[in-house]
Structures are given as structure tokens and as C-alpha cells.
mmCIF file of C-alpha atoms in Angstrom:
data_model
loop_
_atom_site.group_PDB
_atom_site.id
_atom_site.type_symbol
_atom_site.label_atom_id
_atom_site.label_comp_id
_atom_site.label_asym_id
_atom_site.label_seq_id
_atom_site.Cartn_x
_atom_site.Cartn_y
_atom_site.Cartn_z
ATOM 1 C CA MET A 274 53.068 -39.993 30.655
ATOM 2 C CA HIS A 275 50.819 -41.851 28.206
ATOM 3 C CA LYS A 276 49.097 -43.662 31.082
ATOM 4 C CA ILE A 277 48.397 -40.366 32.848
ATOM 5 C CA ALA A 278 46.820 -38.898 29.689
ATOM 6 C CA VAL A 279 44.591 -41.950 29.274
ATOM 7 C CA PHE A 280 43.589 -41.754 32.930
ATOM 8 C CA LEU A 281 42.639 -38.055 32.613
ATOM 9 C CA LEU A 282 40.660 -38.791 29.436
ATOM 10 C CA ILE A 283 38.712 -41.518 31.223
ATOM 11 C CA ILE A 284 37.880 -39.133 34.066
ATOM 12 C CA LEU A 285 36.749 -36.450 31.601
ATOM 13 C CA ILE A 286 34.520 -38.914 29.730
ATOM 14 C CA ALA A 287 33.101 -40.169 33.017
ATOM 15 C CA CYS A 288 32.300 -36.632 34.165
ATOM 16 C CA SER A 289 30.691 -35.657 30.873
ATOM 17 C CA SER A 290 28.562 -38.816 30.830
ATOM 18 C CA TYR A 291 27.074 -37.850 34.188
ATOM 19 C CA ALA A 292 26.626 -34.140 33.311
ATOM 20 C CA GLN A 293 23.035 -33.194 32.591
ATOM 21 C CA LYS A 294 21.123 -30.324 31.071
ATOM 22 C CA ILE A 295 18.646 -28.377 33.158
ATOM 23 C CA GLU A 296 16.134 -26.110 31.465
ATOM 24 C CA VAL A 297 14.790 -22.922 32.962
ATOM 25 C CA CYS A 298 11.719 -21.155 31.583
ATOM 26 C CA ASN A 299 8.534 -19.550 32.851
ATOM 27 C CA THR A 300 6.496 -22.705 32.083
ATOM 28 C CA CYS A 301 9.167 -25.279 33.007
ATOM 29 C CA ALA A 302 9.392 -27.272 36.245
ATOM 30 C CA ILE A 303 12.273 -24.953 37.182
ATOM 31 C CA THR A 304 11.393 -21.295 36.772
ATOM 32 C CA SER A 305 14.449 -19.516 38.166
ATOM 33 C CA LEU A 306 18.197 -19.593 37.709
ATOM 34 C CA LYS A 307 18.714 -19.843 41.473
ATOM 35 C CA LYS A 308 16.659 -23.054 41.687
ATOM 36 C CA ALA A 309 18.459 -24.526 38.685
ATOM 37 C CA ILE A 310 21.856 -23.889 40.300
ATOM 38 C CA ALA A 311 20.646 -25.450 43.566
ATOM 39 C CA GLN A 312 19.591 -28.652 41.773
ATOM 40 C CA ALA A 313 22.571 -28.863 39.427
ATOM 41 C CA LYS A 314 25.558 -31.130 39.913
ATOM 42 C CA ASP A 315 29.125 -30.229 39.069
ATOM 43 C CA TYR A 316 29.717 -29.643 35.356
ATOM 44 C CA ASP A 317 26.005 -29.600 34.453
ATOM 45 C CA THR A 318 24.679 -27.219 31.806
ATOM 46 C CA ILE A 319 21.802 -24.874 32.612
ATOM 47 C CA ILE A 320 19.775 -23.638 29.636
ATOM 48 C CA VAL A 321 17.845 -20.449 30.360
ATOM 49 C CA LYS A 322 15.130 -19.928 27.754
ATOM 50 C CA LYS A 323 13.803 -16.597 26.526
ATOM 51 C CA GLY A 324 11.804 -14.709 29.142
ATOM 52 C CA THR A 325 12.267 -12.285 32.003
ATOM 53 C CA TYR A 326 13.582 -13.554 35.345
ATOM 54 C CA LYS A 327 13.476 -11.114 38.261
ATOM 55 C CA GLU A 328 16.390 -12.322 40.374
ATOM 56 C CA HIS A 329 19.438 -11.003 42.173
ATOM 57 C CA LYS A 330 22.042 -12.431 44.560
ATOM 58 C CA ILE A 331 22.446 -15.485 42.320
ATOM 59 C CA ILE A 332 25.427 -17.449 43.681
ATOM 60 C CA VAL A 333 27.208 -19.894 41.370
ATOM 61 C CA ASP A 334 29.142 -22.126 43.776
ATOM 62 C CA LYS A 335 29.950 -25.127 41.584
ATOM 63 C CA PRO A 336 31.480 -25.728 38.131
ATOM 64 C CA LEU A 337 28.626 -25.022 35.690
ATOM 65 C CA THR A 338 27.845 -23.830 32.197
ATOM 66 C CA ILE A 339 24.974 -21.336 32.073
ATOM 67 C CA ILE A 340 23.663 -20.606 28.577
ATOM 68 C CA GLY A 341 20.929 -18.153 27.654
ATOM 69 C CA LYS A 342 18.836 -18.950 24.584
ATOM 70 C CA ASN A 343 17.638 -15.874 22.651
ATOM 71 C CA TYR A 344 18.920 -13.544 25.354
ATOM 72 C CA PRO A 345 16.709 -14.145 28.393
ATOM 73 C CA VAL A 346 16.539 -11.100 30.665
ATOM 74 C CA ILE A 347 17.877 -11.351 34.217
ATOM 75 C CA ASP A 348 16.350 -8.296 35.917
ATOM 76 C CA GLY A 349 17.944 -7.385 39.240
ATOM 77 C CA GLU A 350 15.309 -4.706 39.913
ATOM 78 C CA LYS A 351 18.125 -2.523 41.322
ATOM 79 C CA LYS A 352 18.129 -4.576 44.538
ATOM 80 C CA GLY A 353 21.825 -5.532 44.546
ATOM 81 C CA GLU A 354 24.419 -7.637 42.772
ATOM 82 C CA ILE A 355 22.927 -10.037 40.239
ATOM 83 C CA ILE A 356 25.328 -12.970 39.624
ATOM 84 C CA THR A 357 28.318 -13.849 41.837
ATOM 85 C CA VAL A 358 30.598 -16.715 40.821
ATOM 86 C CA ILE A 359 32.667 -18.333 43.576
ATOM 87 C CA SER A 360 33.688 -21.558 41.819
ATOM 88 C CA ASP A 361 36.322 -22.549 39.268
ATOM 89 C CA HIS A 362 35.342 -23.645 35.758
ATOM 90 C CA VAL A 363 32.180 -21.579 35.318
ATOM 91 C CA THR A 364 30.918 -20.344 31.940
ATOM 92 C CA VAL A 365 28.205 -17.696 31.587
ATOM 93 C CA ASP A 366 26.995 -17.182 28.031
ATOM 94 C CA GLY A 367 24.206 -15.282 26.289
ATOM 95 C CA LEU A 368 22.309 -13.476 29.068
ATOM 96 C CA PHE A 369 20.809 -9.986 29.029
ATOM 97 C CA ILE A 370 21.378 -8.600 32.536
ATOM 98 C CA ILE A 371 19.808 -5.301 33.623
ATOM 99 C CA ASN A 372 19.045 -3.169 36.670
ATOM 100 C CA VAL A 373 22.076 -3.676 38.915
ATOM 101 C CA GLY A 374 21.769 -2.116 42.361
ATOM 102 C CA THR A 375 23.958 0.769 43.471
ATOM 103 C CA SER A 376 26.228 0.560 46.519
ATOM 104 C CA TYR A 377 29.224 2.773 47.263
ATOM 105 C CA THR A 378 30.569 0.288 49.844
ATOM 106 C CA GLU A 379 30.092 -3.055 48.039
ATOM 107 C CA ASP A 380 30.410 -2.031 44.370
ATOM 108 C CA TYR A 381 27.531 -4.137 43.059
ATOM 109 C CA ALA A 382 28.140 -5.663 39.644
ATOM 110 C CA ALA A 383 26.023 -7.375 37.010
ATOM 111 C CA ILE A 384 28.397 -10.333 37.291
ATOM 112 C CA ARG A 385 31.271 -10.791 39.739
ATOM 113 C CA ILE A 386 33.937 -13.497 39.602
ATOM 114 C CA LYS A 387 35.412 -13.961 43.053
ATOM 115 C CA ARG A 388 38.534 -16.021 43.858
ATOM 116 C CA SER A 389 37.950 -18.306 40.883
ATOM 117 C CA LYS A 390 39.954 -19.747 37.989
ATOM 118 C CA HIS A 391 39.271 -20.853 34.434
ATOM 119 C CA PHE A 392 36.038 -18.907 33.928
ATOM 120 C CA VAL A 393 34.464 -17.719 30.670
ATOM 121 C CA ILE A 394 32.107 -14.761 30.345
ATOM 122 C CA LYS A 395 30.874 -14.250 26.812
ATOM 123 C CA ASN A 396 28.048 -12.895 24.684
ATOM 124 C CA LEU A 397 26.443 -10.965 27.532
ATOM 125 C CA VAL A 398 24.516 -7.718 27.171
ATOM 126 C CA LEU A 399 24.629 -5.547 30.281
ATOM 127 C CA GLU A 400 22.522 -2.405 30.692
ATOM 128 C CA LYS A 401 21.391 -0.162 33.537
ATOM 129 C CA LEU A 402 24.373 -1.133 35.619
ATOM 130 C CA PHE A 403 26.642 0.138 38.359
ATOM 131 C CA PHE A 404 29.661 -2.055 37.726
ATOM 132 C CA GLY A 405 29.413 -4.394 34.745
ATOM 133 C CA ILE A 406 31.873 -7.306 35.016
ATOM 134 C CA TYR A 407 33.973 -7.313 38.211
ATOM 135 C CA ILE A 408 36.866 -9.788 38.470
ATOM 136 C CA GLU A 409 38.219 -10.091 42.013
ATOM 137 C CA LYS A 410 41.330 -12.104 42.981
ATOM 138 C CA SER A 411 40.790 -14.485 40.079
ATOM 139 C CA SER A 412 42.927 -15.819 37.250
ATOM 140 C CA TYR A 413 43.048 -17.596 33.904
ATOM 141 C CA GLY A 414 39.693 -16.289 32.683
ATOM 142 C CA LYS A 415 38.312 -15.067 29.367
ATOM 143 C CA ILE A 416 35.922 -12.160 28.834
ATOM 144 C CA TYR A 417 34.847 -11.740 25.242
ATOM 145 C CA HIS A 418 32.079 -10.573 22.895
ATOM 146 C CA ASN A 419 30.174 -8.706 25.600
ATOM 147 C CA LYS A 420 28.278 -5.438 25.164
ATOM 148 C CA ILE A 421 28.209 -3.136 28.169
ATOM 149 C CA VAL A 422 26.113 0.016 27.968
ATOM 150 C CA GLY A 423 25.939 2.216 31.058
ATOM 151 C CA ASP A 424 24.107 5.426 31.722
ATOM 152 C CA ALA A 425 26.731 7.192 33.849
ATOM 153 C CA ILE A 426 26.410 10.954 34.197
ATOM 154 C CA GLN A 427 28.904 11.827 36.957
ATOM 155 C CA GLU A 428 32.222 10.155 37.820
ATOM 156 C CA TYR A 429 31.753 10.090 41.591
ATOM 157 C CA ASN A 430 28.595 7.993 41.526
ATOM 158 C CA SER A 431 29.270 5.605 38.644
ATOM 159 C CA GLY A 432 31.150 2.326 38.217
ATOM 160 C CA ASN A 433 33.379 0.740 35.576
ATOM 161 C CA GLY A 434 32.440 -1.492 32.663
ATOM 162 C CA ILE A 435 35.029 -4.248 33.200
ATOM 163 C CA GLN A 436 37.116 -4.134 36.381
ATOM 164 C CA LEU A 437 40.009 -6.367 37.392
ATOM 165 C CA TRP A 438 41.303 -6.269 40.951
ATOM 166 C CA TYR A 439 44.232 -8.452 41.996
ATOM 167 C CA SER A 440 43.553 -10.702 39.008
ATOM 168 C CA ASN A 441 46.102 -12.235 36.645
ATOM 169 C CA HIS A 442 46.238 -13.945 33.257
ATOM 170 C CA ILE A 443 42.884 -12.571 32.081
ATOM 171 C CA GLN A 444 41.995 -12.179 28.382
ATOM 172 C CA ILE A 445 39.587 -9.367 27.459
ATOM 173 C CA GLU A 446 38.722 -9.436 23.767
ATOM 174 C CA HIS A 447 36.068 -8.131 21.349
ATOM 175 C CA ASN A 448 34.010 -6.282 23.956
ATOM 176 C CA TYR A 449 32.131 -3.010 23.451
ATOM 177 C CA VAL A 450 31.891 -0.652 26.447
ATOM 178 C CA GLU A 451 30.285 2.781 26.605
ATOM 179 C CA HIS A 452 28.837 5.349 29.003
ATOM 180 C CA VAL A 453 30.468 4.106 32.218
ATOM 181 C CA ARG A 454 33.233 5.704 34.328
ATOM 182 C CA ASP A 455 36.236 3.692 33.029
ATOM 183 C CA GLY A 456 35.554 1.318 30.157
ATOM 184 C CA ILE A 457 38.147 -1.216 31.350
ATOM 185 C CA TYR A 458 40.041 -0.825 34.616
ATOM 186 C CA LEU A 459 42.967 -2.898 35.923
ATOM 187 C CA GLU A 460 44.314 -2.540 39.452
ATOM 188 C CA PHE A 461 47.096 -4.811 40.735
ATOM 189 C CA SER A 462 46.500 -7.105 37.760
ATOM 190 C CA ASP A 463 49.397 -8.652 35.830
ATOM 191 C CA ASP A 464 49.949 -10.662 32.659
ATOM 192 C CA CYS A 465 46.623 -9.715 31.056
ATOM 193 C CA LEU A 466 45.760 -9.305 27.364
ATOM 194 C CA ILE A 467 43.285 -6.645 26.185
ATOM 195 C CA LYS A 468 42.610 -6.970 22.477
ATOM 196 C CA ASN A 469 40.148 -5.813 19.813
ATOM 197 C CA ASN A 470 37.837 -3.952 22.177
ATOM 198 C CA VAL A 471 35.973 -0.689 21.534
ATOM 199 C CA SER A 472 35.734 1.665 24.501
ATOM 200 C CA ALA A 473 33.889 4.895 23.739
ATOM 201 C CA LEU A 474 31.962 7.752 25.336
ATOM 202 C CA ASN A 475 33.100 6.933 28.876
ATOM 203 C CA LEU A 476 33.315 9.645 31.507
ATOM 204 C CA ARG A 477 36.924 9.143 32.591
ATOM 205 C CA TYR A 478 39.180 6.698 30.701
ATOM 206 C CA GLY A 479 38.603 4.158 27.966
ATOM 207 C CA LEU A 480 41.233 1.930 29.619
ATOM 208 C CA HIS A 481 42.985 2.501 32.923
ATOM 209 C CA PHE A 482 45.973 0.712 34.500
ATOM 210 C CA MET A 483 47.035 1.178 38.107
ATOM 211 C CA PHE A 484 49.909 -0.784 39.676
ATOM 212 C CA SER A 485 49.712 -3.467 36.997
ATOM 213 C CA ASN A 486 52.659 -5.050 35.208
ATOM 214 C CA ASN A 487 53.478 -7.149 32.148
ATOM 215 C CA ASP A 488 50.124 -6.454 30.504
ATOM 216 C CA SER A 489 49.499 -6.011 26.802
ATOM 217 C CA TYR A 490 46.800 -4.155 24.905
ATOM 218 C CA GLN A 491 46.512 -4.136 21.142
ATOM 219 C CA ASP A 492 44.122 -3.441 18.246
ATOM 220 C CA ASN A 493 41.657 -1.573 20.473
ATOM 221 C CA THR A 494 39.776 1.661 19.699
ATOM 222 C CA PHE A 495 39.437 4.415 22.310
ATOM 223 C CA GLU A 496 37.165 7.161 21.038
ATOM 224 C CA ASN A 497 35.433 10.154 22.559
ATOM 225 C CA ASN A 498 36.270 9.310 26.165
ATOM 226 C CA GLY A 499 37.119 11.809 28.895
ATOM 227 C CA ALA A 500 40.627 10.576 28.030
ATOM 228 C CA GLY A 501 41.659 7.556 25.978
ATOM 229 C CA VAL A 502 44.005 5.463 28.122
ATOM 230 C CA ALA A 503 45.791 6.134 31.414
ATOM 231 C CA VAL A 504 48.763 3.950 32.342
ATOM 232 C CA MET A 505 49.918 4.781 35.855
ATOM 233 C CA PHE A 506 52.478 3.340 38.272
ATOM 234 C CA SER A 507 53.019 0.251 36.127
ATOM 235 C CA LYS A 508 55.886 -1.325 34.189
ATOM 236 C CA LYS A 509 56.518 -3.422 31.100
ATOM 237 C CA ILE A 510 53.215 -2.595 29.406
ATOM 238 C CA LYS A 511 53.044 -3.380 25.674
ATOM 239 C CA MET A 512 50.813 -1.071 23.596
ATOM 240 C CA TYR A 513 50.458 -2.134 19.968
ATOM 241 C CA ASN A 514 48.282 -0.991 17.046
ATOM 242 C CA ASN A 515 45.585 0.838 18.993
ATOM 243 C CA THR A 516 43.553 3.819 17.771
ATOM 244 C CA PHE A 517 43.113 6.876 19.993
ATOM 245 C CA LYS A 518 40.605 9.196 18.382
ATOM 246 C CA GLU A 519 38.766 12.389 19.278
ATOM 247 C CA ASN A 520 39.514 12.323 22.986
ATOM 248 C CA TRP A 521 38.941 16.010 23.067
ATOM 249 C CA GLY A 522 38.643 18.541 25.925
ATOM 250 C CA THR A 523 40.581 21.078 27.958
ATOM 251 C CA ALA A 524 42.333 18.368 30.032
ATOM 252 C CA SER A 525 41.994 15.446 27.654
ATOM 253 C CA TYR A 526 44.498 13.258 25.797
ATOM 254 C CA GLY A 527 44.744 10.050 23.838
ATOM 255 C CA MET A 528 47.143 8.476 26.327
ATOM 256 C CA LEU A 529 48.501 9.444 29.734
ATOM 257 C CA LEU A 530 51.715 7.876 30.991
ATOM 258 C CA LYS A 531 52.488 8.582 34.624
ATOM 259 C CA GLU A 532 55.319 6.935 36.530
ATOM 260 C CA ILE A 533 55.718 3.975 34.196
ATOM 261 C CA ASN A 534 58.904 2.264 33.034
ATOM 262 C CA ASP A 535 60.197 -0.077 30.334
ATOM 263 C CA ALA A 536 57.178 0.000 28.032
ATOM 264 C CA GLU A 537 56.718 -0.354 24.264
ATOM 265 C CA ILE A 538 54.392 1.875 22.224
ATOM 266 C CA THR A 539 54.330 0.667 18.623
ATOM 267 C CA GLY A 540 52.050 0.989 15.607
ATOM 268 C CA ASN A 541 49.393 3.151 17.256
ATOM 269 C CA THR A 542 47.322 5.953 15.708
ATOM 270 C CA PHE A 543 46.687 9.176 17.608
ATOM 271 C CA GLU A 544 44.196 11.291 15.697
ATOM 272 C CA GLU A 545 42.414 14.501 16.642
ATOM 273 C CA ASN A 546 43.094 14.400 20.378
ATOM 274 C CA THR A 547 43.776 17.490 22.442
ATOM 275 C CA ILE A 548 47.090 15.829 23.408
ATOM 276 C CA GLY A 549 48.224 12.614 21.714
ATOM 277 C CA ILE A 550 50.418 11.404 24.590
ATOM 278 C CA ASN A 551 50.865 13.212 27.885
ATOM 279 C CA ILE A 552 53.988 11.963 29.675
ATOM 280 C CA GLU A 553 55.119 12.422 33.275
ATOM 281 C CA GLY A 554 57.892 10.617 35.106
ATOM 282 C CA SER A 555 58.166 7.772 32.589
ATOM 283 C CA ASN A 556 61.458 6.198 31.583
ATOM 284 C CA ARG A 557 63.045 3.753 29.133
ATOM 285 C CA ILE A 558 60.051 3.696 26.792
ATOM 286 C CA VAL A 559 60.316 2.998 23.070
ATOM 287 C CA TYR A 560 57.901 4.900 20.804
ATOM 288 C CA LYS A 561 58.136 3.463 17.314
ATOM 289 C CA ASN A 562 56.053 3.474 14.118
ATOM 290 C CA ASN A 563 53.187 5.522 15.515
ATOM 291 C CA ASN A 564 51.076 8.055 13.598
ATOM 292 C CA PHE A 565 50.304 11.386 15.272
ATOM 293 C CA THR A 566 47.775 13.203 13.104
ATOM 294 C CA ASN A 567 45.909 16.484 13.625
ATOM 295 C CA ASN A 568 46.333 16.596 17.393
ATOM 296 C CA GLY A 569 46.648 19.795 19.402
ATOM 297 C CA TRP A 570 49.896 18.501 20.889
ATOM 298 C CA ALA A 571 51.277 15.229 19.526
ATOM 299 C CA ILE A 572 53.428 14.648 22.623
ATOM 300 C CA LYS A 573 53.582 16.724 25.767
ATOM 301 C CA VAL A 574 56.505 15.939 28.105
ATOM 302 C CA ARG A 575 55.957 17.355 31.559
ATOM 303 C CA GLY A 576 59.271 16.385 33.117
ATOM 304 C CA ALA A 577 61.311 13.614 34.764
ATOM 305 C CA CYS A 578 61.231 11.506 31.602
ATOM 306 C CA TYR A 579 64.590 9.955 30.798
ATOM 307 C CA THR A 580 66.173 7.536 28.333
ATOM 308 C CA ASN A 581 63.162 7.322 26.028
ATOM 309 C CA SER A 582 63.450 6.681 22.290
ATOM 310 C CA PHE A 583 61.174 8.177 19.616
ATOM 311 C CA LEU A 584 61.983 6.313 16.413
ATOM 312 C CA GLU A 585 60.427 6.305 12.926
ATOM 313 C CA ASN A 586 57.113 7.909 13.851
ATOM 314 C CA ASN A 587 54.979 10.128 11.602
ATOM 315 C CA PHE A 588 54.099 13.564 12.990
ATOM 316 C CA LEU A 589 51.421 14.896 10.650
ATOM 317 C CA TYR A 590 49.828 18.345 10.834
ATOM 318 C CA ASN A 591 49.738 18.680 14.623
ATOM 319 C CA SER A 592 49.511 22.212 16.055
ATOM 320 C CA PHE A 593 52.558 21.309 18.184
ATOM 321 C CA ASP A 594 54.655 18.195 17.645
ATOM 322 C CA ILE A 595 56.574 18.138 20.935
ATOM 323 C CA SER A 596 56.180 20.202 24.085
ATOM 324 C CA TYR A 597 58.768 20.326 26.869
ATOM 325 C CA ASN A 598 58.671 22.156 30.175
ATOM 326 C CA SER A 599 62.358 21.675 30.890
ATOM 327 C CA ASN A 600 65.629 22.595 29.206
ATOM 328 C CA VAL A 601 67.190 19.220 30.091
ATOM 329 C CA ASN A 602 66.897 16.303 27.683
ATOM 330 C CA ASP A 603 68.449 12.858 27.266
ATOM 331 C CA ASN A 604 65.676 11.382 25.125
ATOM 332 C CA VAL A 605 66.440 10.354 21.553
ATOM 333 C CA PHE A 606 64.499 11.488 18.470
ATOM 334 C CA ASP A 607 65.683 9.772 15.330
ATOM 335 C CA ARG A 608 64.429 9.077 11.784
ATOM 336 C CA ASN A 609 60.936 10.485 12.385
ATOM 337 C CA TYR A 610 58.853 12.183 9.693
ATOM 338 C CA TRP A 611 57.768 15.733 10.560
ATOM 339 C CA SER A 612 55.224 17.304 8.207
ATOM 340 C CA SER A 613 56.438 20.800 9.156
ATOM 341 C CA TYR A 614 60.060 20.012 8.265
ATOM 342 C CA THR A 615 61.309 22.506 5.681
ATOM 343 C CA GLY A 616 64.838 21.215 5.145
ATOM 344 C CA TYR A 617 66.271 19.659 1.979
ATOM 345 C CA ASP A 618 67.764 16.364 0.870
ATOM 346 C CA LEU A 619 70.467 17.006 -1.710
ATOM 347 C CA ASN A 620 71.746 13.437 -1.912
ATOM 348 C CA LYS A 621 68.205 12.013 -2.143
ATOM 349 C CA ASP A 622 68.722 9.369 0.537
ATOM 350 C CA GLY A 623 65.382 10.105 2.231
ATOM 351 C CA ILE A 624 67.028 11.812 5.206
ATOM 352 C CA GLY A 625 66.972 15.607 5.597
ATOM 353 C CA ASP A 626 70.381 17.286 5.414
ATOM 354 C CA ILE A 627 69.736 19.578 8.373
ATOM 355 C CA PRO A 628 68.351 18.450 11.746
ATOM 356 C CA TYR A 629 64.758 19.161 12.756
ATOM 357 C CA ARG A 630 64.063 20.915 16.023
ATOM 358 C CA PRO A 631 60.562 19.704 17.103
ATOM 359 C CA VAL A 632 60.047 21.965 20.131
ATOM 360 C CA LYS A 633 58.882 25.433 19.191
ATOM 361 C CA LEU A 634 59.364 28.420 21.437
ATOM 362 C CA PHE A 635 55.682 29.228 21.123
ATOM 363 C CA SER A 636 54.739 25.865 22.736
ATOM 364 C CA TYR A 637 57.075 26.785 25.611
ATOM 365 C CA ILE A 638 55.243 30.111 25.993
ATOM 366 C CA VAL A 639 51.812 28.449 25.859
ATOM 367 C CA ASN A 640 52.897 26.017 28.593
ATOM 368 C CA ARG A 641 53.691 28.940 30.865
ATOM 369 C CA THR A 642 50.820 31.208 29.805
ATOM 370 C CA PRO A 643 47.945 29.207 28.293
ATOM 371 C CA GLU A 644 46.041 32.351 27.271
ATOM 372 C CA THR A 645 48.636 33.009 24.571
ATOM 373 C CA ILE A 646 47.119 30.158 22.545
ATOM 374 C CA ILE A 647 44.970 32.813 20.835
ATOM 375 C CA LEU A 648 48.145 33.856 18.965
ATOM 376 C CA LEU A 649 48.410 30.432 17.327
ATOM 377 C CA ARG A 650 49.020 30.721 13.576
ATOM 378 C CA SER A 651 49.812 34.442 13.854
ATOM 379 C CA LEU A 652 52.829 36.209 12.374
ATOM 380 C CA PHE A 653 54.098 36.814 15.914
ATOM 381 C CA MET A 654 54.306 33.055 16.506
ATOM 382 C CA ASP A 655 56.239 32.530 13.276
ATOM 383 C CA ILE A 656 58.755 35.212 14.204
ATOM 384 C CA ILE A 657 59.552 33.902 17.676
ATOM 385 C CA ASP A 658 59.699 30.291 16.457
ATOM 386 C CA PHE A 659 62.169 31.319 13.750
ATOM 387 C CA SER A 660 64.338 33.191 16.250
ATOM 388 C CA GLU A 661 64.422 30.156 18.569
ATOM 389 C CA LYS A 662 65.276 27.858 15.678
ATOM 390 C CA VAL A 663 68.273 30.051 14.739
ATOM 391 C CA SER A 664 69.518 30.479 18.287
ATOM 392 C CA PRO A 665 67.909 28.132 20.885
ATOM 393 C CA VAL A 666 67.696 29.679 24.321
ATOM 394 C CA PHE A 667 64.599 28.324 26.025
ATOM 395 C CA THR A 668 64.263 24.840 24.514
ATOM 396 C CA PRO A 669 66.789 22.000 25.104
ATOM 397 C CA ASP A 670 69.724 22.558 22.782
ATOM 398 C CA ASN A 671 70.176 18.838 22.125
ATOM 399 C CA LEU A 672 66.504 18.088 21.521
ATOM 400 C CA LEU A 673 66.529 17.572 17.785
ATOM 401 C CA ASP A 674 66.098 14.875 15.191
ATOM 402 C CA ASN A 675 69.418 14.618 13.361
ATOM 403 C CA ASN A 676 67.999 12.294 10.711
ATOM 404 C CA PRO A 677 64.482 13.533 9.866
ATOM 405 C CA ALA A 678 62.749 11.502 7.161
ATOM 406 C CA THR A 679 61.691 13.534 4.148
ATOM 407 C CA LYS A 680 58.771 11.254 3.265
ATOM 408 C CA LYS A 681 56.021 9.759 5.359
ATOM 409 C CA ILE A 682 57.191 6.454 6.789
ATOM 410 C CA SER A 683 55.389 3.230 5.916
ATOM 411 C CA TRP A 684 55.657 0.042 7.888
#
């Protein structure tokens, strides 16, 4: 084993001793990134100095490190894709890439990684784009500290900020994405980590999963998007400590779960969204230690959701805490704090002495007849909610929290 390590070290030293630096600038011998790549040998470093380089269809077909000094501009002049990487072990760092072409058949991107491994894309600024960073059938890559600013106006003719397609083991961290269709989009992509990103002001979703499994996203902020996050047709997704804020509109929500199974939703904040979480056909999910604050609906359950657990969450000042469109329930609500709970705690153990029934009859009526929302906060609403609380008829009889916390939960 020791001999193998020494052998690999010798090879690495030998490679690095032959690697060279190639400079690109408007007054240098090499004046374009394409020419520098053509002359470079494997594992060389290309330094692109400050200036504007009008290039597109740049193919990186060998292991290289490309570094921009003082953010040189790579201007694609809207003629097509700008950089396409088709080799393993490529790093692209510090470029300002603008003017990506538009194609509805080829999905032009500012930078595309295609069938490659062990790549790094960092410190890029992308503007005036169609797709930003497009990862295609690639793995073991890192995408971090990039700023992607689109100018999308309509969903049907815009692209995504960061897109993964059939790609696995990708880390996406500390990126800022705005004004594109989906900020970050994963399709058939497994075992990825999405962490500490800000995705805001996007037309559709801040983050979007389709047919992707075993992924994790944490410590991200999704603000003012068409909707915060959509997780669809996926399983075993971990969602920790994210903020979903002001995703506001007639059909908007902080998070959409559709046909997903065996997920964990822990430590997140849902604040001032039309709907905090909208759930359809999702099973065996644990919701724990989340804050739902000032949402229209904290959680809206649209049906076919079974064996879920809602444990030790704070429901604070939402117009509706829980909405159901069915009178069947096998989900568990236990030890949550409900700001509208009016029970008592005679033995002072922090648990209310009477159960809390989170589904109000008025939310049931609004589900069936949305126009009745104008009666919200009226005396009529209070009367029918009280009558349903005393004698449940329309809401699931067993949908209640038997151990409601009497103080806001800290964790």
C-alpha cells in the first residue's frame, strides 16, 4: 500500500513539473481562450487577464485549470453556447460570461459540463443568459460561489440558472441565482448536496427536483419566487434548516411535495408564504422542529398522504394551520405548539390538558368555495369553527394533537 502511495505521488509530482501556465490577453501572443486551449497540454493552467473576449463554442477537451484575473469578460454575442467541457478534471474560475445564445432545441448554456467527472466551477458571474450552468451526465463535481443573474420574463422562453440532468454526487454551495425560470433544477440526479445558496425572484421555482433521490438541501434561502421549492416524484430527500420566505401569489407556496416518500423536513422556517407546504400524494415523511409563521396556510394536505409525522413544530399566527380535503387521516400530530391554542395546563408540565384540533371548518369551506375567504376573521367564521370544534362532522375526527405544547418550542 505504501509503495502504491509513493508511486502515485511521484506521478503527481512529474505531472505538475511539466504543467505550464499560458497567459491570454489582448496584447499577449495568445489573444483568445480557444487558442490557449488548443496549445495547452494536460493539466496546464490558463490565465485569462482582464479584457473582453468575443468567443463562443469554446470546447475544453483536456484536463485544464482556467483562471480569470479581475473578471475578464467572455462575450458570446448571443451566437450560441459559450464554454463546453468534455474532459475530466477541469476547473473554471473567475470569469464573467455574458450573452448566451437562445435555442429551444439545444438549450444553450453559459457553461456546460458534459459526461465529465471531478470538475470545479467557481467564482463565475453569469449575465444575459439562457441556461447558466448545465451539468449533463456528469459526476463528482463542485459548483460554488457563482452569481447568476438572468433577465427572464416568461417561463416558456427562459432557461434555468443551474441545471443537473442525469448527474450524481454534485455539490452546489454558496451560489446566488435570480431572475431565471428555476434557480436550481435537478432531473434524474442522485446523491447531491445543495447548501447555503440564495435563490430569489425566479419565475417558477427557487429549487426543483424531478425523479431525483437521496439528495440533501440545507441552509438555503428561497425568497420571492413563483414558488419556493418543488420536490416531485423523488424519495429520501433531506431538507434541513432552509428559509422559505414571501413566496406569495394565488397559486404559490414555500414548498410543494408531490408524490415523494421517506423524506425528512427538519429545522426549516416558513414565513409569509401563501401556503407554507402544499402536500399531495406524499408518504412516510417526518416534519420536525419547523417554524410556520404568518402564512396563509401553514400546511395544506390535498389527499393521499399517509403515515406522516408532524412533531414539535411551531405554528405561529397563520390564518389556517392545517387544511384537509378529506375526512380520512392516519397522520400523527404530536407535541406541536399552536399559537391559537386556548386550552389550559393545570399541572404545569408544558402540555395542554385538552387536545388541539388544527383543522377548522372554515378552511374546509374555503377549500370547496374559495370566494368565502372574504369572511375570514368574521363572527360567522368564529361561530362555525366553534361548532365544529364541539362536534366534528366535516373534519377528520382523529386529526388532533393530543399533547399540544403550551409554550413556543426551542431547539
